[in-house]
Coordinates of C-alpha atoms and ligand atoms in Angstrom, one line a residue:
M1 CA -102.0 48.6 -23.0
S2 CA -102.9 50.4 -19.8
K3 CA -101.5 48.2 -17.0
Y4 CA -98.9 45.6 -16.1
I5 CA -99.7 42.5 -14.0
I6 CA -96.6 41.3 -12.2
N7 CA -96.2 38.2 -10.0
G8 CA -93.4 38.2 -7.4
P9 CA -91.1 37.6 -5.8
C10 CA -89.0 36.7 -8.9
R11 CA -86.4 34.3 -7.6
S12 CA -84.8 33.5 -10.9
F13 CA -84.1 37.0 -12.3
G14 CA -80.8 37.4 -14.2
G15 CA -78.9 37.2 -17.4
K16 CA -78.1 39.7 -20.2
V17 CA -80.0 42.8 -21.2
N18 CA -79.2 45.0 -24.3
I19 CA -79.5 48.7 -23.5
S20 CA -81.4 50.8 -26.1
G21 CA -80.6 54.2 -27.5
S22 CA -81.1 57.1 -25.1
K23 CA -84.5 58.9 -25.1
N24 CA -82.9 62.0 -23.7
A25 CA -80.2 62.0 -26.3
A26 CA -82.5 61.1 -29.2
L27 CA -85.1 63.8 -28.6
P28 CA -82.7 66.9 -28.8
V29 CA -80.9 65.3 -31.8
M30 CA -84.1 64.7 -33.7
A31 CA -85.1 68.4 -33.2
A32 CA -81.6 69.7 -34.1
A33 CA -81.7 67.9 -37.4
L34 CA -84.2 70.6 -38.5
L35 CA -81.3 73.1 -38.6
S36 CA -80.4 71.8 -42.1
E37 CA -82.5 71.5 -45.2
D38 CA -80.4 68.4 -46.1
E39 CA -81.3 64.9 -44.9
S40 CA -79.9 63.6 -41.6
V41 CA -79.7 59.9 -40.7
L42 CA -79.9 58.8 -37.0
Y43 CA -79.1 55.3 -35.8
N44 CA -80.0 53.6 -32.5
V45 CA -83.1 55.9 -32.0
P46 CA -85.3 54.0 -29.5
R47 CA -88.9 53.1 -30.4
L48 CA -90.8 54.9 -27.7
S49 CA -94.0 56.9 -27.5
D50 CA -91.8 60.0 -26.9
T51 CA -89.7 59.6 -30.0
A52 CA -92.9 58.8 -31.9
A53 CA -94.5 62.0 -30.6
M54 CA -91.3 64.0 -31.6
A55 CA -91.6 62.4 -35.1
K56 CA -95.3 63.6 -35.3
I57 CA -94.2 67.1 -34.2
I58 CA -91.5 67.2 -37.0
E59 CA -94.1 66.0 -39.5
S60 CA -96.6 68.7 -38.3
L61 CA -94.0 71.3 -39.2
G62 CA -94.1 70.1 -42.8
C63 CA -90.8 68.3 -42.5
G64 CA -90.0 64.7 -43.7
I65 CA -89.2 61.9 -41.3
Y66 CA -89.3 58.1 -41.7
R67 CA -87.6 55.0 -40.2
D68 CA -86.1 52.8 -42.9
G69 CA -86.1 49.0 -43.1
K70 CA -83.0 48.8 -40.9
G71 CA -84.4 51.1 -38.2
A72 CA -82.5 54.2 -39.1
V73 CA -84.4 57.5 -38.8
H74 CA -84.2 59.9 -41.8
I75 CA -85.1 63.5 -41.2
S76 CA -85.2 66.2 -43.9
A77 CA -86.4 69.8 -43.3
S78 CA -86.3 71.1 -46.8
V79 CA -89.2 73.4 -46.1
R80 CA -88.9 77.1 -46.8
R81 CA -90.8 77.9 -43.6
P82 CA -92.5 75.6 -41.1
K83 CA -96.3 75.2 -40.9
K84 CA -97.9 77.5 -38.4
S85 CA -100.9 75.6 -37.2
L86 CA -99.3 73.3 -34.5
D87 CA -101.2 70.7 -32.5
Y88 CA -101.5 71.7 -28.9
Y89 CA -102.1 68.2 -27.7
L90 CA -99.0 66.8 -29.5
F91 CA -96.7 69.5 -28.0
S92 CA -98.2 69.2 -24.5
R93 CA -97.4 65.5 -24.4
L94 CA -93.6 66.0 -23.9
R95 CA -91.2 68.4 -22.4
A96 CA -88.8 68.0 -25.3
S97 CA -91.2 69.7 -27.7
I98 CA -89.6 73.0 -26.4
L99 CA -86.5 71.9 -28.3
I100 CA -88.2 72.6 -31.6
M101 CA -87.8 76.4 -30.9
A102 CA -84.1 76.5 -31.5
P103 CA -83.9 75.2 -35.1
C104 CA -87.0 77.1 -36.2
L105 CA -85.8 80.3 -34.7
A106 CA -82.2 79.9 -36.0
R107 CA -83.2 78.9 -39.5
F108 CA -86.5 80.7 -40.2
G109 CA -86.2 83.7 -37.9
R110 CA -89.2 82.9 -35.9
T111 CA -91.0 80.1 -33.9
R112 CA -94.3 79.9 -32.2
I113 CA -95.2 76.7 -30.4
P114 CA -97.7 75.5 -27.8
M115 CA -96.2 75.4 -24.3
P116 CA -94.4 72.1 -23.6
G117 CA -95.7 69.3 -21.2
G118 CA -94.0 66.2 -19.9
C119 CA -93.7 64.5 -16.5
K120 CA -95.6 66.3 -13.8
I121 CA -92.5 66.4 -11.5
G122 CA -92.5 70.2 -11.0
A123 CA -93.4 73.5 -12.5
R124 CA -90.7 73.1 -15.2
P125 CA -90.5 76.7 -16.3
I126 CA -88.8 77.7 -19.5
D127 CA -87.4 81.1 -18.5
L128 CA -83.8 80.1 -19.0
H129 CA -84.5 78.9 -22.6
L130 CA -86.2 82.3 -23.4
K131 CA -83.5 84.3 -21.6
G132 CA -80.9 82.6 -23.9
F133 CA -82.9 83.4 -27.0
A134 CA -83.4 87.0 -25.9
A135 CA -79.7 87.4 -25.3
M136 CA -79.1 86.4 -28.9
G137 CA -81.5 89.1 -30.1
A138 CA -84.9 87.3 -30.2
K139 CA -88.1 89.1 -29.2
I140 CA -90.1 86.8 -26.9
K141 CA -93.9 86.7 -26.5
Q142 CA -96.0 84.4 -24.4
G143 CA -99.8 84.1 -24.2
H144 CA -102.8 81.9 -24.9
G145 CA -100.7 78.8 -24.1
F146 CA -98.1 79.6 -26.8
V147 CA -94.6 80.9 -26.7
E148 CA -93.1 82.8 -29.6
A149 CA -89.5 84.0 -30.4
A150 CA -88.7 86.1 -33.4
A151 CA -85.4 87.5 -34.8
K152 CA -86.1 88.8 -38.2
N153 CA -82.5 89.9 -38.7
G154 CA -81.2 86.6 -37.5
L155 CA -79.6 85.7 -34.1
K156 CA -76.4 87.3 -32.9
G157 CA -73.7 85.7 -30.8
A158 CA -74.0 86.5 -27.1
K159 CA -72.5 85.9 -23.6
I160 CA -75.0 83.9 -21.6
Y161 CA -74.8 82.8 -18.0
L162 CA -77.4 80.2 -16.9
D163 CA -78.8 80.8 -13.4
F164 CA -79.1 77.0 -13.3
P165 CA -77.4 74.3 -15.4
S166 CA -80.6 73.4 -17.1
V167 CA -80.2 70.5 -19.6
G168 CA -83.0 71.6 -21.9
A169 CA -81.9 75.3 -21.9
T170 CA -78.3 74.3 -22.6
E171 CA -79.5 72.1 -25.6
N172 CA -81.8 74.8 -27.0
I173 CA -79.3 77.7 -26.7
M174 CA -76.4 75.5 -28.0
T175 CA -78.5 74.5 -31.0
A176 CA -79.7 78.0 -31.9
A177 CA -76.2 79.5 -31.5
C178 CA -74.9 77.2 -34.3
L179 CA -76.4 79.5 -36.9
A180 CA -76.0 82.8 -35.0
D181 CA -73.8 85.6 -36.4
G182 CA -70.8 85.6 -34.1
V183 CA -69.6 83.7 -31.1
T184 CA -71.9 82.6 -28.2
T185 CA -70.5 81.5 -24.8
V186 CA -72.7 79.7 -22.3
E187 CA -71.5 79.6 -18.8
N188 CA -72.9 77.4 -16.0
A189 CA -74.0 75.1 -18.8
A190 CA -75.3 71.6 -18.1
G191 CA -72.7 68.9 -18.6
E192 CA -74.9 65.8 -19.0
P193 CA -73.6 63.2 -21.5
E194 CA -76.6 63.8 -23.7
I195 CA -75.3 67.4 -24.3
E196 CA -72.0 65.9 -25.6
D197 CA -74.0 63.6 -27.8
L198 CA -76.0 66.5 -29.2
A199 CA -72.8 68.5 -29.8
E200 CA -71.2 65.6 -31.6
F201 CA -74.1 65.4 -34.0
L202 CA -74.1 69.2 -34.5
N203 CA -70.4 69.4 -35.1
G204 CA -70.9 66.5 -37.6
M205 CA -73.3 68.8 -39.5
G206 CA -70.6 71.5 -39.7
A207 CA -71.2 73.4 -36.4
K208 CA -68.4 74.7 -34.4
I209 CA -69.0 73.8 -30.7
E210 CA -66.3 73.6 -28.1
G211 CA -66.6 72.6 -24.4
A212 CA -69.6 70.2 -24.5
G213 CA -69.7 68.2 -21.3
S214 CA -68.1 71.0 -19.4
D215 CA -69.8 74.0 -17.7
T216 CA -68.7 76.4 -20.4
L217 CA -69.7 76.2 -24.1
V218 CA -68.2 78.2 -26.9
I219 CA -70.2 78.1 -30.2
T220 CA -69.0 79.9 -33.3
G221 CA -71.9 80.5 -35.6
V222 CA -71.7 79.4 -39.3
P223 CA -74.0 80.4 -42.2
R224 CA -75.5 77.0 -42.8
L225 CA -75.2 73.4 -41.8
H226 CA -75.3 70.2 -44.0
G227 CA -77.1 67.0 -43.0
G228 CA -75.6 64.8 -40.4
S229 CA -75.2 61.1 -39.6
H230 CA -75.2 60.0 -36.0
R231 CA -75.6 57.0 -33.7
I232 CA -77.5 58.0 -30.6
M233 CA -75.7 57.1 -27.3
S234 CA -77.0 54.3 -25.1
D235 CA -79.6 55.1 -22.4
R236 CA -77.7 55.4 -19.1
I237 CA -81.0 55.8 -17.2
E238 CA -82.4 52.6 -18.7
A239 CA -79.1 50.8 -17.8
G240 CA -79.4 52.2 -14.2
T241 CA -83.0 51.1 -14.0
F242 CA -82.1 47.5 -14.8
L243 CA -79.1 47.5 -12.5
T244 CA -81.1 48.8 -9.5
C245 CA -83.9 46.4 -10.3
A246 CA -81.5 43.4 -10.3
A247 CA -79.8 44.6 -7.1
G248 CA -83.2 44.7 -5.3
L249 CA -83.7 41.0 -6.4
G250 CA -80.3 39.9 -5.2
A251 CA -79.7 38.9 -8.8
Q252 CA -76.7 38.8 -11.3
L253 CA -77.2 41.0 -14.4
R254 CA -75.1 41.9 -17.4
A255 CA -76.2 45.1 -19.0
E256 CA -74.6 45.4 -22.5
N257 CA -74.2 48.1 -25.2
L258 CA -73.7 51.0 -22.9
E259 CA -71.2 53.8 -22.0
V260 CA -69.8 52.7 -18.6
G261 CA -68.4 56.2 -17.8
C262 CA -71.8 57.8 -17.8
L263 CA -72.9 55.5 -14.9
K264 CA -70.1 56.4 -12.5
P265 CA -72.4 58.3 -10.1
L266 CA -74.7 55.2 -9.8
L267 CA -71.8 52.7 -9.6
A268 CA -70.2 54.7 -6.8
K269 CA -73.4 54.4 -4.8
L270 CA -73.9 50.7 -5.6
T271 CA -70.3 50.1 -4.3
E272 CA -71.2 52.0 -1.1
M273 CA -74.1 49.6 -0.7
G274 CA -71.7 46.6 -0.8
L275 CA -72.6 45.6 -4.4
E276 CA -69.8 44.3 -6.7
F277 CA -69.7 44.4 -10.5
E278 CA -67.3 43.9 -13.3
T279 CA -67.1 46.5 -16.1
G280 CA -65.8 46.2 -19.6
R281 CA -65.6 48.4 -22.7
D282 CA -69.4 48.5 -23.1
Y283 CA -70.9 46.4 -20.4
I284 CA -71.5 46.2 -16.6
E285 CA -72.0 42.9 -14.9
L286 CA -73.6 43.1 -11.4
K287 CA -72.8 40.2 -9.0
P288 CA -75.6 38.8 -6.8
C289 CA -75.9 40.3 -3.3
A290 CA -78.5 39.0 -0.9
R291 CA -79.2 42.3 0.9
P292 CA -77.3 45.5 0.1
A293 CA -76.7 48.1 2.8
A294 CA -78.8 51.2 2.8
V295 CA -77.1 54.5 1.8
D296 CA -78.0 58.2 1.5
I297 CA -78.6 59.8 -1.9
K298 CA -78.7 63.4 -3.0
T299 CA -79.7 64.2 -6.6
L300 CA -77.5 66.9 -8.4
P301 CA -76.8 68.0 -11.9
Y302 CA -74.3 65.7 -13.7
P303 CA -71.8 64.4 -12.6
G304 CA -73.8 64.2 -9.4
F305 CA -76.4 61.5 -8.7
P306 CA -79.0 61.6 -11.5
T307 CA -82.5 62.7 -10.6
D308 CA -83.8 60.3 -13.2
L309 CA -82.5 57.3 -11.1
Q310 CA -83.9 58.7 -7.8
A311 CA -87.2 56.7 -7.8
Q312 CA -85.6 53.5 -8.9
T313 CA -82.9 53.7 -6.2
M314 CA -85.5 54.5 -3.6
A315 CA -87.3 51.3 -4.7
L316 CA -84.0 49.4 -4.1
L317 CA -83.6 51.1 -0.6
T318 CA -87.1 49.9 0.5
T319 CA -85.7 46.4 1.2
C320 CA -82.0 47.2 2.0
D321 CA -80.3 46.6 5.4
G322 CA -80.7 49.7 7.5
N323 CA -82.1 53.2 6.9
G324 CA -81.5 55.4 3.9
M325 CA -82.2 59.0 3.0
V326 CA -83.0 60.5 -0.4
V327 CA -82.8 64.2 -1.0
E328 CA -84.2 65.5 -4.4
T329 CA -82.8 68.8 -5.3
L330 CA -83.7 69.1 -9.0
F331 CA -87.5 68.9 -9.1
E332 CA -90.0 70.1 -6.4
N333 CA -92.5 67.3 -7.0
R334 CA -90.6 64.1 -7.7
F335 CA -91.8 61.9 -4.8
S336 CA -95.1 60.7 -6.2
H337 CA -93.8 57.1 -6.2
I338 CA -93.6 57.2 -2.4
P339 CA -97.3 56.7 -1.5
E340 CA -97.4 53.9 -4.1
L341 CA -94.4 52.2 -2.7
C342 CA -95.9 52.5 0.8
R343 CA -99.0 50.6 -0.5
M344 CA -96.6 47.8 -1.1
G345 CA -95.4 47.8 2.5
A346 CA -92.4 50.2 2.2
E347 CA -91.6 52.3 5.3
I348 CA -91.0 55.8 3.9
K349 CA -91.5 59.2 5.6
T350 CA -90.9 62.6 3.9
E351 CA -90.0 66.0 5.1
G352 CA -89.9 68.6 2.3
N353 CA -87.5 67.3 -0.4
A354 CA -86.1 64.6 1.9
A355 CA -87.4 61.0 2.1
F356 CA -86.4 58.7 5.0
I357 CA -86.5 55.0 4.1
E358 CA -86.5 52.2 6.7
G359 CA -85.4 48.9 5.1
V360 CA -88.0 46.2 5.4
K361 CA -87.6 42.4 4.9
R362 CA -90.3 42.1 2.3
L363 CA -92.7 44.1 0.2
T364 CA -96.2 42.8 -0.7
G365 CA -98.0 43.0 -4.0
A366 CA -100.6 45.7 -4.4
E367 CA -102.6 47.8 -7.0
V368 CA -100.6 50.9 -7.7
K369 CA -100.3 53.6 -10.4
A370 CA -97.5 55.0 -12.4
T371 CA -97.5 58.8 -12.0
D372 CA -94.4 59.6 -14.2
L373 CA -91.9 57.7 -16.2
R374 CA -89.3 56.9 -13.6
A375 CA -91.8 56.5 -10.8
G376 CA -93.5 53.8 -12.9
A377 CA -90.2 52.0 -13.5
A378 CA -89.5 52.1 -9.7
L379 CA -92.9 50.4 -9.1
V380 CA -92.1 47.7 -11.6
A381 CA -88.8 46.9 -9.8
A382 CA -90.7 46.9 -6.4
A383 CA -93.4 44.6 -7.8
L384 CA -90.9 42.1 -9.1
K385 CA -89.5 41.6 -5.6
A386 CA -92.8 41.8 -3.7
D387 CA -94.7 38.8 -2.4
G388 CA -97.8 38.1 -4.6
M389 CA -99.5 39.9 -7.5
S390 CA -99.2 43.6 -8.3
V391 CA -101.1 45.6 -10.8
I392 CA -99.5 48.8 -12.1
H393 CA -101.9 51.2 -13.8
D394 CA -101.3 54.0 -16.2
I395 CA -98.3 52.3 -17.8
E396 CA -98.3 54.8 -20.7
H397 CA -96.0 56.9 -18.6
I398 CA -93.5 54.0 -18.6
E399 CA -93.8 53.3 -22.3
R400 CA -92.7 56.9 -23.0
G401 CA -89.1 56.1 -22.1
Y402 CA -88.5 52.3 -21.9
E403 CA -88.2 50.3 -25.2
N404 CA -89.7 46.8 -25.0
F405 CA -89.7 47.0 -21.2
P406 CA -91.9 44.0 -20.4
E407 CA -90.2 41.9 -23.0
K408 CA -86.8 42.7 -21.7
L409 CA -87.9 41.9 -18.1
R410 CA -89.5 38.6 -19.2
S411 CA -86.3 37.6 -20.9
L412 CA -84.6 38.1 -17.6
G413 CA -87.1 35.9 -15.8
G414 CA -89.6 38.5 -14.6
D415 CA -93.3 37.5 -14.6
I416 CA -94.8 40.6 -16.2
T417 CA -97.7 40.9 -18.6
A418 CA -99.1 44.1 -20.2
V419 CA -102.9 44.1 -20.5
D420 CA -105.6 46.6 -21.5
Ligands
EPZ501 C1 -84.1 67.0 -18.8 O1 -85.3 67.7 -18.5 C2 -84.6 65.5 -18.9 N1 -85.5 65.4 -20.0 C3 -85.2 65.0 -17.6 O2 -85.5 63.6 -17.8 C4 -84.2 65.2 -16.5 O3 -84.8 64.8 -15.3 C5 -83.7 66.6 -16.4 O4 -83.1 67.0 -17.7 C6 -82.6 66.8 -15.4 O5 -81.5 66.0 -15.7 C7 -85.1 65.4 -21.3 O6 -83.9 65.4 -21.6 C8 -86.2 65.2 -22.3 P1 -83.7 70.9 -16.6 P2 -85.2 69.3 -18.5 O7 -84.1 72.0 -17.5 O8 -84.4 69.8 -19.6 C9 -85.3 74.2 -13.7 C10 -86.8 61.7 -17.7 O9 -87.2 61.1 -16.7 N2 -85.5 75.1 -14.9 O10 -82.3 70.5 -16.4 O11 -86.6 69.8 -18.4 C11 -86.4 73.1 -13.7 O12 -87.6 73.6 -13.1 C12 -86.9 63.2 -17.7 O13 -86.2 61.2 -18.7 C13 -85.8 76.4 -14.8 O14 -86.0 76.9 -13.6 O15 -84.5 69.6 -17.1 C14 -85.7 72.1 -12.8 O16 -86.0 72.4 -11.4 C15 -87.6 63.8 -16.5 N3 -86.0 77.2 -15.9 C16 -84.2 72.2 -13.1 O17 -84.1 73.5 -13.8 C17 -85.8 76.7 -17.1 O18 -85.9 77.5 -18.1 C18 -83.7 71.1 -14.0 O19 -84.4 71.2 -15.2 C19 -85.4 75.3 -17.3 C20 -85.3 74.5 -16.1

């Protein structure tokens, strides 16, 4: 399927939506399962093109992976050493392919992978990952589109300070340190909930990780890890996507099967906009609100406002009452949804990493294109509230990170069809 056709405005949107497992928790956990030659079993792994690509990467290393009849994913890396010839295209499809380095380096003493890819939202260097591996004794080489790390005598515990609380670098270093000889501390570590989920999985395999979720990790290396069993946390970004979409439609929505605490940064902003909701153990119910008030947003590392909800919240701001400002501090090129939103009648001006949004009464349907995962989701939300038909091209970006997206939106009343 390459495009969505959406007819708006949707005046009967609302109801219940079940939130799937988190893409950004599942991908690092799938990679980390390679730390043990025993089988690991993962539950609540979302069916996405990104998790399918990670499965293919794991298979290309010569490891076993399959989804059983109940949907659980079984991974076993009983190989003596991973296959060397790796598929450039496969690795270049997603950023998370870089997370394969940690288990291969820690278990086999070396890893050489094609440089990672992923959403074109910035340069996305990997220097912090490599600095961490080097601090633990690995020799790093880069060239010909590949990156290599080798530690023939194994990794050693080290003191690491991250120049920036990078999510991926924290995950890669934490994973590799589990099998290092000695204690590794990581300061200025990322504290996203997905890091805690990964640490819970690794500790379930026999790792000794303390401080996950804070800015300081202490990992005491162990000689080997046994297989793990883990339920992937819910996708807080999918939940936030549905909540901002419903808010833009003035609709009620009950998002179920989620960790409410992870959404505090978004809920604080929605409250500031005059929106009301009820929260329970594992659900958030948004009350209808005809026209929320505009606010200012600044993206920051967790627990600041998540950059992965920036585009969706901007789509909401396009029809709010008043003017809003969005400052993107994490990525240098994460405004590609703006020209597409303007094609739909949004009033948005940019100055560097700041966008100024003047709330308009209505958007109008148009032909637009998804440029990355979250930008695409923002366009879907805009199209559902716009007058008339919209066509959203290049929806493969969206299908990387949203399980059954059109089906879930249709069940809530959205008029959306995926076509070739
Ligand atoms: C993860 O990407 C997520 N992806 C991203 O979600 C998310 O936007 C990002 O974290 C921030 O929360 C996955 O988990 C698969 P970073 P990651 O390393 O790890 C710089 C989505 O939409 N940096 O925290 O790549 C980097 O350039 C995706 O689901 C370095 O300078 O993010 C960026 O400016 C998009 N050197 C900042 O840190 C490095 O070695 C944050 O990047 C690494 C990162």
